[in-house]
Amino acid sequence: MNKFALAFAIAATAIAAPLASAVAAPTPCETALKDLRAAEATAKPSDADKNKVSELETKGIERCNADDDKRADDFFAQAMKILGK
């Protein structure tokens, strides 16, 4: 009986682990883009930083359109870091 309980516990853990990671999904890229654009409206970056932010925003939008929210959020986060947000 103990072996059955142990096997059940291991199986339950193996099933629950992927479900837990699905709950911790990335922020919707549309929300991250909205936050980036709000930060751009108030920031005063240098021309070089402004160009880099624009490039990252473009890359993020491409990934967002491809339903790759995680990578889009990464690009938007890099842009926010440049803007000091």
mmCIF file of N, CA, C and O in Angstrom:
data_model
loop_
_atom_site.group_PDB
_atom_site.id
_atom_site.type_symbol
_atom_site.label_atom_id
_atom_site.label_comp_id
_atom_site.label_asym_id
_atom_site.label_seq_id
_atom_site.Cartn_x
_atom_site.Cartn_y
_atom_site.Cartn_z
ATOM 1 N N MET A 1 0.822 -1.193 0.000
ATOM 2 C CA MET A 1 0.000 0.000 0.000
ATOM 3 C C MET A 1 0.869 1.262 0.000
ATOM 4 O O MET A 1 0.537 2.234 -0.645
ATOM 5 N N ASN A 2 1.973 1.236 0.744
ATOM 6 C CA ASN A 2 2.859 2.396 0.804
ATOM 7 C C ASN A 2 3.491 2.684 -0.550
ATOM 8 O O ASN A 2 3.681 3.837 -0.914
ATOM 9 N N LYS A 3 3.827 1.636 -1.305
ATOM 10 C CA LYS A 3 4.399 1.824 -2.627
ATOM 11 C C LYS A 3 3.387 2.490 -3.554
ATOM 12 O O LYS A 3 3.731 3.338 -4.367
ATOM 13 N N PHE A 4 2.112 2.093 -3.408
ATOM 14 C CA PHE A 4 1.061 2.699 -4.223
ATOM 15 C C PHE A 4 0.898 4.184 -3.890
ATOM 16 O O PHE A 4 0.789 5.027 -4.778
ATOM 17 N N ALA A 5 0.928 4.516 -2.612
ATOM 18 C CA ALA A 5 0.791 5.904 -2.188
ATOM 19 C C ALA A 5 1.970 6.739 -2.679
ATOM 20 O O ALA A 5 1.791 7.881 -3.122
ATOM 21 N N LEU A 6 3.168 6.181 -2.622
ATOM 22 C CA LEU A 6 4.353 6.877 -3.099
ATOM 23 C C LEU A 6 4.273 7.102 -4.606
ATOM 24 O O LEU A 6 4.551 8.201 -5.093
ATOM 25 N N ALA A 7 3.881 6.083 -5.346
ATOM 26 C CA ALA A 7 3.746 6.215 -6.801
ATOM 27 C C ALA A 7 2.688 7.254 -7.147
ATOM 28 O O ALA A 7 2.861 8.053 -8.078
ATOM 29 N N PHE A 8 1.585 7.256 -6.400
ATOM 30 C CA PHE A 8 0.535 8.246 -6.636
ATOM 31 C C PHE A 8 1.044 9.662 -6.370
ATOM 32 O O PHE A 8 0.768 10.586 -7.138
ATOM 33 N N ALA A 9 1.787 9.848 -5.297
ATOM 34 C CA ALA A 9 2.321 11.165 -4.946
ATOM 35 C C ALA A 9 3.288 11.659 -6.019
ATOM 36 O O ALA A 9 3.260 12.838 -6.403
ATOM 37 N N ILE A 10 4.127 10.769 -6.525
ATOM 38 C CA ILE A 10 5.077 11.154 -7.576
ATOM 39 C C ILE A 10 4.333 11.528 -8.850
ATOM 40 O O ILE A 10 4.645 12.526 -9.497
ATOM 41 N N ALA A 11 3.320 10.744 -9.212
ATOM 42 C CA ALA A 11 2.545 11.036 -10.416
ATOM 43 C C ALA A 11 1.802 12.362 -10.274
ATOM 44 O O ALA A 11 1.745 13.158 -11.214
ATOM 45 N N ALA A 12 1.236 12.612 -9.114
ATOM 46 C CA ALA A 12 0.510 13.861 -8.893
ATOM 47 C C ALA A 12 1.448 15.059 -8.998
ATOM 48 O O ALA A 12 1.092 16.101 -9.568
ATOM 49 N N THR A 13 2.652 14.925 -8.478
ATOM 50 C CA THR A 13 3.634 16.002 -8.563
ATOM 51 C C THR A 13 4.046 16.239 -10.008
ATOM 52 O O THR A 13 4.185 17.382 -10.449
ATOM 53 N N ALA A 14 4.232 15.157 -10.763
ATOM 54 C CA ALA A 14 4.634 15.292 -12.170
ATOM 55 C C ALA A 14 3.558 15.976 -12.998
ATOM 56 O O ALA A 14 3.853 16.724 -13.920
ATOM 57 N N ILE A 15 2.309 15.746 -12.636
ATOM 58 C CA ILE A 15 1.205 16.382 -13.366
ATOM 59 C C ILE A 15 1.034 17.836 -12.929
ATOM 60 O O ILE A 15 0.770 18.711 -13.742
ATOM 61 N N ALA A 16 1.220 18.119 -11.649
ATOM 62 C CA ALA A 16 0.988 19.465 -11.120
ATOM 63 C C ALA A 16 2.071 20.449 -11.522
ATOM 64 O O ALA A 16 1.804 21.646 -11.666
ATOM 65 N N ALA A 17 3.297 20.006 -11.709
ATOM 66 C CA ALA A 17 4.406 20.914 -12.022
ATOM 67 C C ALA A 17 4.165 21.700 -13.311
ATOM 68 O O ALA A 17 4.318 22.923 -13.321
ATOM 69 N N PRO A 18 3.785 21.072 -14.428
ATOM 70 C CA PRO A 18 3.525 21.856 -15.643
ATOM 71 C C PRO A 18 2.342 22.809 -15.481
ATOM 72 O O PRO A 18 2.317 23.891 -16.051
ATOM 73 N N LEU A 19 1.361 22.402 -14.699
ATOM 74 C CA LEU A 19 0.203 23.268 -14.483
ATOM 75 C C LEU A 19 0.599 24.520 -13.722
ATOM 76 O O LEU A 19 0.099 25.619 -14.000
ATOM 77 N N ALA A 20 1.501 24.395 -12.771
ATOM 78 C CA ALA A 20 1.955 25.550 -11.990
ATOM 79 C C ALA A 20 2.707 26.533 -12.865
ATOM 80 O O ALA A 20 2.566 27.743 -12.722
ATOM 81 N N SER A 21 3.493 26.027 -13.799
ATOM 82 C CA SER A 21 4.234 26.941 -14.669
ATOM 83 C C SER A 21 3.300 27.637 -15.655
ATOM 84 O O SER A 21 3.571 28.746 -16.089
ATOM 85 N N ALA A 22 2.199 27.008 -16.008
ATOM 86 C CA ALA A 22 1.241 27.644 -16.903
ATOM 87 C C ALA A 22 0.549 28.817 -16.212
ATOM 88 O O ALA A 22 0.187 29.798 -16.852
ATOM 89 N N VAL A 23 0.393 28.719 -14.902
ATOM 90 C CA VAL A 23 -0.235 29.795 -14.148
ATOM 91 C C VAL A 23 0.672 31.023 -14.139
ATOM 92 O O VAL A 23 0.201 32.147 -14.166
ATOM 93 N N ALA A 24 1.972 30.826 -14.139
ATOM 94 C CA ALA A 24 2.936 31.923 -14.098
ATOM 95 C C ALA A 24 3.285 32.371 -15.518
ATOM 96 O O ALA A 24 4.436 32.532 -15.875
ATOM 97 N N ALA A 25 2.275 32.568 -16.326
ATOM 98 C CA ALA A 25 2.470 32.976 -17.717
ATOM 99 C C ALA A 25 2.963 34.418 -17.771
ATOM 100 O O ALA A 25 2.748 35.201 -16.841
ATOM 101 N N PRO A 26 3.623 34.788 -18.868
ATOM 102 C CA PRO A 26 4.117 36.167 -18.987
ATOM 103 C C PRO A 26 2.974 37.170 -19.077
ATOM 104 O O PRO A 26 1.837 36.813 -19.386
ATOM 105 N N THR A 27 3.315 38.410 -18.801
ATOM 106 C CA THR A 27 2.344 39.494 -18.934
ATOM 107 C C THR A 27 1.911 39.582 -20.387
ATOM 108 O O THR A 27 2.743 39.431 -21.276
ATOM 109 N N PRO A 28 0.640 39.838 -20.645
ATOM 110 C CA PRO A 28 0.244 40.027 -22.043
ATOM 111 C C PRO A 28 1.087 41.142 -22.662
ATOM 112 O O PRO A 28 1.268 42.203 -22.068
ATOM 113 N N CYS A 29 1.621 40.881 -23.848
ATOM 114 C CA CYS A 29 2.547 41.843 -24.452
ATOM 115 C C CYS A 29 1.864 43.176 -24.742
ATOM 116 O O CYS A 29 2.511 44.215 -24.741
ATOM 117 N N GLU A 30 0.553 43.149 -24.964
ATOM 118 C CA GLU A 30 -0.157 44.402 -25.201
ATOM 119 C C GLU A 30 -0.087 45.311 -23.973
ATOM 120 O O GLU A 30 0.046 46.531 -24.098
ATOM 121 N N THR A 31 -0.149 44.708 -22.792
ATOM 122 C CA THR A 31 -0.049 45.480 -21.551
ATOM 123 C C THR A 31 1.357 46.047 -21.379
ATOM 124 O O THR A 31 1.522 47.219 -21.020
ATOM 125 N N ALA A 32 2.359 45.223 -21.660
ATOM 126 C CA ALA A 32 3.744 45.685 -21.545
ATOM 127 C C ALA A 32 4.029 46.805 -22.549
ATOM 128 O O ALA A 32 4.725 47.773 -22.226
ATOM 129 N N LEU A 33 3.475 46.695 -23.754
ATOM 130 C CA LEU A 33 3.661 47.740 -24.764
ATOM 131 C C LEU A 33 2.998 49.034 -24.322
ATOM 132 O O LEU A 33 3.568 50.113 -24.481
ATOM 133 N N LYS A 34 1.824 48.934 -23.744
ATOM 134 C CA LYS A 34 1.125 50.124 -23.237
ATOM 135 C C LYS A 34 1.963 50.816 -22.163
ATOM 136 O O LYS A 34 2.112 52.040 -22.175
ATOM 137 N N ASP A 35 2.551 50.022 -21.259
ATOM 138 C CA ASP A 35 3.401 50.581 -20.202
ATOM 139 C C ASP A 35 4.649 51.243 -20.792
ATOM 140 O O ASP A 35 5.064 52.312 -20.332
ATOM 141 N N LEU A 36 5.235 50.609 -21.818
ATOM 142 C CA LEU A 36 6.423 51.179 -22.459
ATOM 143 C C LEU A 36 6.088 52.514 -23.111
ATOM 144 O O LEU A 36 6.829 53.488 -22.964
ATOM 145 N N ARG A 37 4.991 52.572 -23.816
ATOM 146 C CA ARG A 37 4.616 53.824 -24.487
ATOM 147 C C ARG A 37 4.316 54.935 -23.492
ATOM 148 O O ARG A 37 4.632 56.099 -23.746
ATOM 149 N N ALA A 38 3.748 54.584 -22.352
ATOM 150 C CA ALA A 38 3.508 55.583 -21.307
ATOM 151 C C ALA A 38 4.841 56.092 -20.754
ATOM 152 O O ALA A 38 5.000 57.297 -20.509
ATOM 153 N N ALA A 39 5.802 55.186 -20.590
ATOM 154 C CA ALA A 39 7.126 55.589 -20.100
ATOM 155 C C ALA A 39 7.839 56.453 -21.130
ATOM 156 O O ALA A 39 8.523 57.419 -20.769
ATOM 157 N N GLU A 40 7.695 56.130 -22.410
ATOM 158 C CA GLU A 40 8.318 56.929 -23.469
ATOM 159 C C GLU A 40 7.774 58.351 -23.483
ATOM 160 O O GLU A 40 8.511 59.304 -23.771
ATOM 161 N N ALA A 41 6.505 58.502 -23.157
ATOM 162 C CA ALA A 41 5.877 59.820 -23.189
ATOM 163 C C ALA A 41 6.453 60.754 -22.120
ATOM 164 O O ALA A 41 6.479 61.972 -22.311
ATOM 165 N N THR A 42 6.939 60.184 -21.033
ATOM 166 C CA THR A 42 7.447 61.016 -19.943
ATOM 167 C C THR A 42 8.970 61.069 -19.869
ATOM 168 O O THR A 42 9.514 61.923 -19.183
ATOM 169 N N ALA A 43 9.647 60.169 -20.567
ATOM 170 C CA ALA A 43 11.114 60.096 -20.491
ATOM 171 C C ALA A 43 11.762 61.082 -21.456
ATOM 172 O O ALA A 43 11.170 61.485 -22.453
ATOM 173 N N LYS A 44 12.989 61.451 -21.144
ATOM 174 C CA LYS A 44 13.792 62.335 -21.989
ATOM 175 C C LYS A 44 15.116 61.656 -22.332
ATOM 176 O O LYS A 44 16.183 62.081 -21.883
ATOM 177 N N PRO A 45 15.071 60.585 -23.134
ATOM 178 C CA PRO A 45 16.321 59.880 -23.457
ATOM 179 C C PRO A 45 17.155 60.626 -24.488
ATOM 180 O O PRO A 45 16.650 61.471 -25.228
ATOM 181 N N SER A 46 18.435 60.272 -24.536
ATOM 182 C CA SER A 46 19.301 60.837 -25.567
ATOM 183 C C SER A 46 18.873 60.266 -26.913
ATOM 184 O O SER A 46 18.100 59.320 -26.981
ATOM 185 N N ASP A 47 19.390 60.848 -27.991
ATOM 186 C CA ASP A 47 19.031 60.367 -29.326
ATOM 187 C C ASP A 47 19.430 58.909 -29.524
ATOM 188 O O ASP A 47 18.688 58.124 -30.116
ATOM 189 N N ALA A 48 20.608 58.542 -29.034
ATOM 190 C CA ALA A 48 21.064 57.158 -29.167
ATOM 191 C C ALA A 48 20.147 56.212 -28.397
ATOM 192 O O ALA A 48 19.768 55.150 -28.908
ATOM 193 N N ASP A 49 19.784 56.614 -27.174
ATOM 194 C CA ASP A 49 18.875 55.784 -26.385
ATOM 195 C C ASP A 49 17.496 55.721 -27.024
ATOM 196 O O ASP A 49 16.842 54.682 -27.016
ATOM 197 N N LYS A 50 17.052 56.828 -27.578
ATOM 198 C CA LYS A 50 15.749 56.865 -28.232
ATOM 199 C C LYS A 50 15.711 55.887 -29.410
ATOM 200 O O LYS A 50 14.728 55.167 -29.598
ATOM 201 N N ASN A 51 16.805 55.825 -30.181
ATOM 202 C CA ASN A 51 16.877 54.901 -31.311
ATOM 203 C C ASN A 51 16.873 53.455 -30.831
ATOM 204 O O ASN A 51 16.216 52.600 -31.424
ATOM 205 N N LYS A 52 17.624 53.172 -29.761
ATOM 206 C CA LYS A 52 17.677 51.813 -29.223
ATOM 207 C C LYS A 52 16.309 51.385 -28.694
ATOM 208 O O LYS A 52 15.863 50.258 -28.937
ATOM 209 N N VAL A 53 15.631 52.285 -27.993
ATOM 210 C CA VAL A 53 14.293 51.990 -27.479
ATOM 211 C C VAL A 53 13.343 51.711 -28.638
ATOM 212 O O VAL A 53 12.538 50.769 -28.587
ATOM 213 N N SER A 54 13.446 52.502 -29.688
ATOM 214 C CA SER A 54 12.594 52.302 -30.858
ATOM 215 C C SER A 54 12.840 50.938 -31.502
ATOM 216 O O SER A 54 11.894 50.240 -31.894
ATOM 217 N N GLU A 55 14.111 50.542 -31.605
ATOM 218 C CA GLU A 55 14.449 49.227 -32.165
ATOM 219 C C GLU A 55 13.876 48.103 -31.306
ATOM 220 O O GLU A 55 13.308 47.136 -31.826
ATOM 221 N N LEU A 56 14.036 48.228 -29.992
ATOM 222 C CA LEU A 56 13.514 47.207 -29.089
ATOM 223 C C LEU A 56 11.991 47.145 -29.136
ATOM 224 O O LEU A 56 11.401 46.060 -29.094
ATOM 225 N N GLU A 57 11.356 48.307 -29.246
ATOM 226 C CA GLU A 57 9.901 48.346 -29.348
ATOM 227 C C GLU A 57 9.439 47.638 -30.629
ATOM 228 O O GLU A 57 8.499 46.842 -30.608
ATOM 229 N N THR A 58 10.128 47.889 -31.738
ATOM 230 C CA THR A 58 9.783 47.247 -33.010
ATOM 231 C C THR A 58 9.941 45.731 -32.904
ATOM 232 O O THR A 58 9.055 44.975 -33.350
ATOM 233 N N LYS A 59 11.055 45.277 -32.328
ATOM 234 C CA LYS A 59 11.271 43.837 -32.159
ATOM 235 C C LYS A 59 10.189 43.237 -31.258
ATOM 236 O O LYS A 59 9.694 42.135 -31.512
ATOM 237 N N GLY A 60 9.850 43.954 -30.195
ATOM 238 C CA GLY A 60 8.816 43.473 -29.276
ATOM 239 C C GLY A 60 7.463 43.365 -29.950
ATOM 240 O O GLY A 60 6.729 42.397 -29.735
ATOM 241 N N ILE A 61 7.128 44.338 -30.780
ATOM 242 C CA ILE A 61 5.851 44.304 -31.497
ATOM 243 C C ILE A 61 5.819 43.120 -32.464
ATOM 244 O O ILE A 61 4.797 42.436 -32.583
ATOM 245 N N GLU A 62 6.950 42.856 -33.130
ATOM 246 C CA GLU A 62 7.018 41.697 -34.034
ATOM 247 C C GLU A 62 6.760 40.405 -33.273
ATOM 248 O O GLU A 62 6.009 39.540 -33.733
ATOM 249 N N ARG A 63 7.394 40.254 -32.101
ATOM 250 C CA ARG A 63 7.197 39.040 -31.306
ATOM 251 C C ARG A 63 5.777 38.979 -30.757
ATOM 252 O O ARG A 63 5.190 37.904 -30.659
ATOM 253 N N CYS A 64 5.221 40.129 -30.395
ATOM 254 C CA CYS A 64 3.853 40.180 -29.880
ATOM 255 C C CYS A 64 2.871 39.726 -30.961
ATOM 256 O O CYS A 64 1.954 38.948 -30.693
ATOM 257 N N ASN A 65 3.082 40.193 -32.177
ATOM 258 C CA ASN A 65 2.210 39.794 -33.289
ATOM 259 C C ASN A 65 2.335 38.309 -33.600
ATOM 260 O O ASN A 65 1.413 37.706 -34.153
ATOM 261 N N ALA A 66 3.476 37.718 -33.244
ATOM 262 C CA ALA A 66 3.700 36.287 -33.462
ATOM 263 C C ALA A 66 3.234 35.460 -32.252
ATOM 264 O O ALA A 66 3.505 34.267 -32.169
ATOM 265 N N ASP A 67 2.550 36.100 -31.310
ATOM 266 C CA ASP A 67 2.065 35.447 -30.089
ATOM 267 C C ASP A 67 3.197 34.862 -29.245
ATOM 268 O O ASP A 67 3.046 33.822 -28.621
ATOM 269 N N ASP A 68 4.314 35.541 -29.235
ATOM 270 C CA ASP A 68 5.462 35.156 -28.410
ATOM 271 C C ASP A 68 5.586 36.202 -27.305
ATOM 272 O O ASP A 68 6.502 37.025 -27.304
ATOM 273 N N ASP A 69 4.644 36.169 -26.368
ATOM 274 C CA ASP A 69 4.579 37.193 -25.327
ATOM 275 C C ASP A 69 5.837 37.249 -24.475
ATOM 276 O O ASP A 69 6.277 38.330 -24.083
ATOM 277 N N LYS A 70 6.431 36.098 -24.180
ATOM 278 C CA LYS A 70 7.614 36.099 -23.314
ATOM 279 C C LYS A 70 8.755 36.887 -23.938
ATOM 280 O O LYS A 70 9.344 37.744 -23.294
ATOM 281 N N ARG A 71 9.073 36.627 -25.198
ATOM 282 C CA ARG A 71 10.171 37.352 -25.844
ATOM 283 C C ARG A 71 9.796 38.811 -26.064
ATOM 284 O O ARG A 71 10.648 39.693 -25.952
ATOM 285 N N ALA A 72 8.528 39.084 -26.393
ATOM 286 C CA ALA A 72 8.089 40.468 -26.556
ATOM 287 C C ALA A 72 8.282 41.222 -25.244
ATOM 288 O O ALA A 72 8.812 42.342 -25.233
ATOM 289 N N ASP A 73 7.861 40.606 -24.144
ATOM 290 C CA ASP A 73 8.023 41.248 -22.834
ATOM 291 C C ASP A 73 9.492 41.499 -22.516
ATOM 292 O O ASP A 73 9.834 42.507 -21.904
ATOM 293 N N ASP A 74 10.363 40.585 -22.938
ATOM 294 C CA ASP A 74 11.804 40.775 -22.714
ATOM 295 C C ASP A 74 12.309 42.015 -23.457
ATOM 296 O O ASP A 74 13.071 42.813 -22.902
ATOM 297 N N PHE A 75 11.901 42.179 -24.716
ATOM 298 C CA PHE A 75 12.307 43.367 -25.476
ATOM 299 C C PHE A 75 11.761 44.638 -24.830
ATOM 300 O O PHE A 75 12.479 45.635 -24.690
ATOM 301 N N PHE A 76 10.505 44.605 -24.425
ATOM 302 C CA PHE A 76 9.907 45.780 -23.783
ATOM 303 C C PHE A 76 10.589 46.101 -22.460
ATOM 304 O O PHE A 76 10.798 47.270 -22.127
ATOM 305 N N ALA A 77 10.973 45.066 -21.708
ATOM 306 C CA ALA A 77 11.670 45.288 -20.435
ATOM 307 C C ALA A 77 13.039 45.919 -20.666
ATOM 308 O O ALA A 77 13.461 46.794 -19.895
ATOM 309 N N GLN A 78 13.734 45.486 -21.709
ATOM 310 C CA GLN A 78 15.036 46.093 -22.030
ATOM 311 C C GLN A 78 14.854 47.569 -22.355
ATOM 312 O O GLN A 78 15.658 48.410 -21.934
ATOM 313 N N ALA A 79 13.803 47.877 -23.109
ATOM 314 C CA ALA A 79 13.544 49.280 -23.468
ATOM 315 C C ALA A 79 13.213 50.093 -22.215
ATOM 316 O O ALA A 79 13.681 51.238 -22.073
ATOM 317 N N MET A 80 12.426 49.520 -21.328
ATOM 318 C CA MET A 80 12.066 50.227 -20.087
ATOM 319 C C MET A 80 13.320 50.486 -19.245
ATOM 320 O O MET A 80 13.436 51.555 -18.638
ATOM 321 N N LYS A 81 14.233 49.538 -19.238
ATOM 322 C CA LYS A 81 15.473 49.706 -18.477
ATOM 323 C C LYS A 81 16.279 50.880 -19.029
ATOM 324 O O LYS A 81 16.831 51.672 -18.268
ATOM 325 N N ILE A 82 16.338 50.994 -20.343
ATOM 326 C CA ILE A 82 17.057 52.127 -20.965
ATOM 327 C C ILE A 82 16.407 53.442 -20.570
ATOM 328 O O ILE A 82 17.087 54.430 -20.329
ATOM 329 N N LEU A 83 15.074 53.427 -20.482
ATOM 330 C CA LEU A 83 14.354 54.648 -20.111
ATOM 331 C C LEU A 83 14.427 54.929 -18.602
ATOM 332 O O LEU A 83 13.986 55.975 -18.146
ATOM 333 N N GLY A 84 14.998 53.978 -17.856
ATOM 334 C CA GLY A 84 15.130 54.175 -16.410
ATOM 335 C C GLY A 84 13.867 53.883 -15.656
ATOM 336 O O GLY A 84 13.671 54.385 -14.544
ATOM 337 N N LYS A 85 13.025 53.066 -16.201
ATOM 338 C CA LYS A 85 11.748 52.722 -15.533
ATOM 339 C C LYS A 85 11.759 51.305 -15.045
ATOM 340 O O LYS A 85 12.381 50.454 -15.509
#
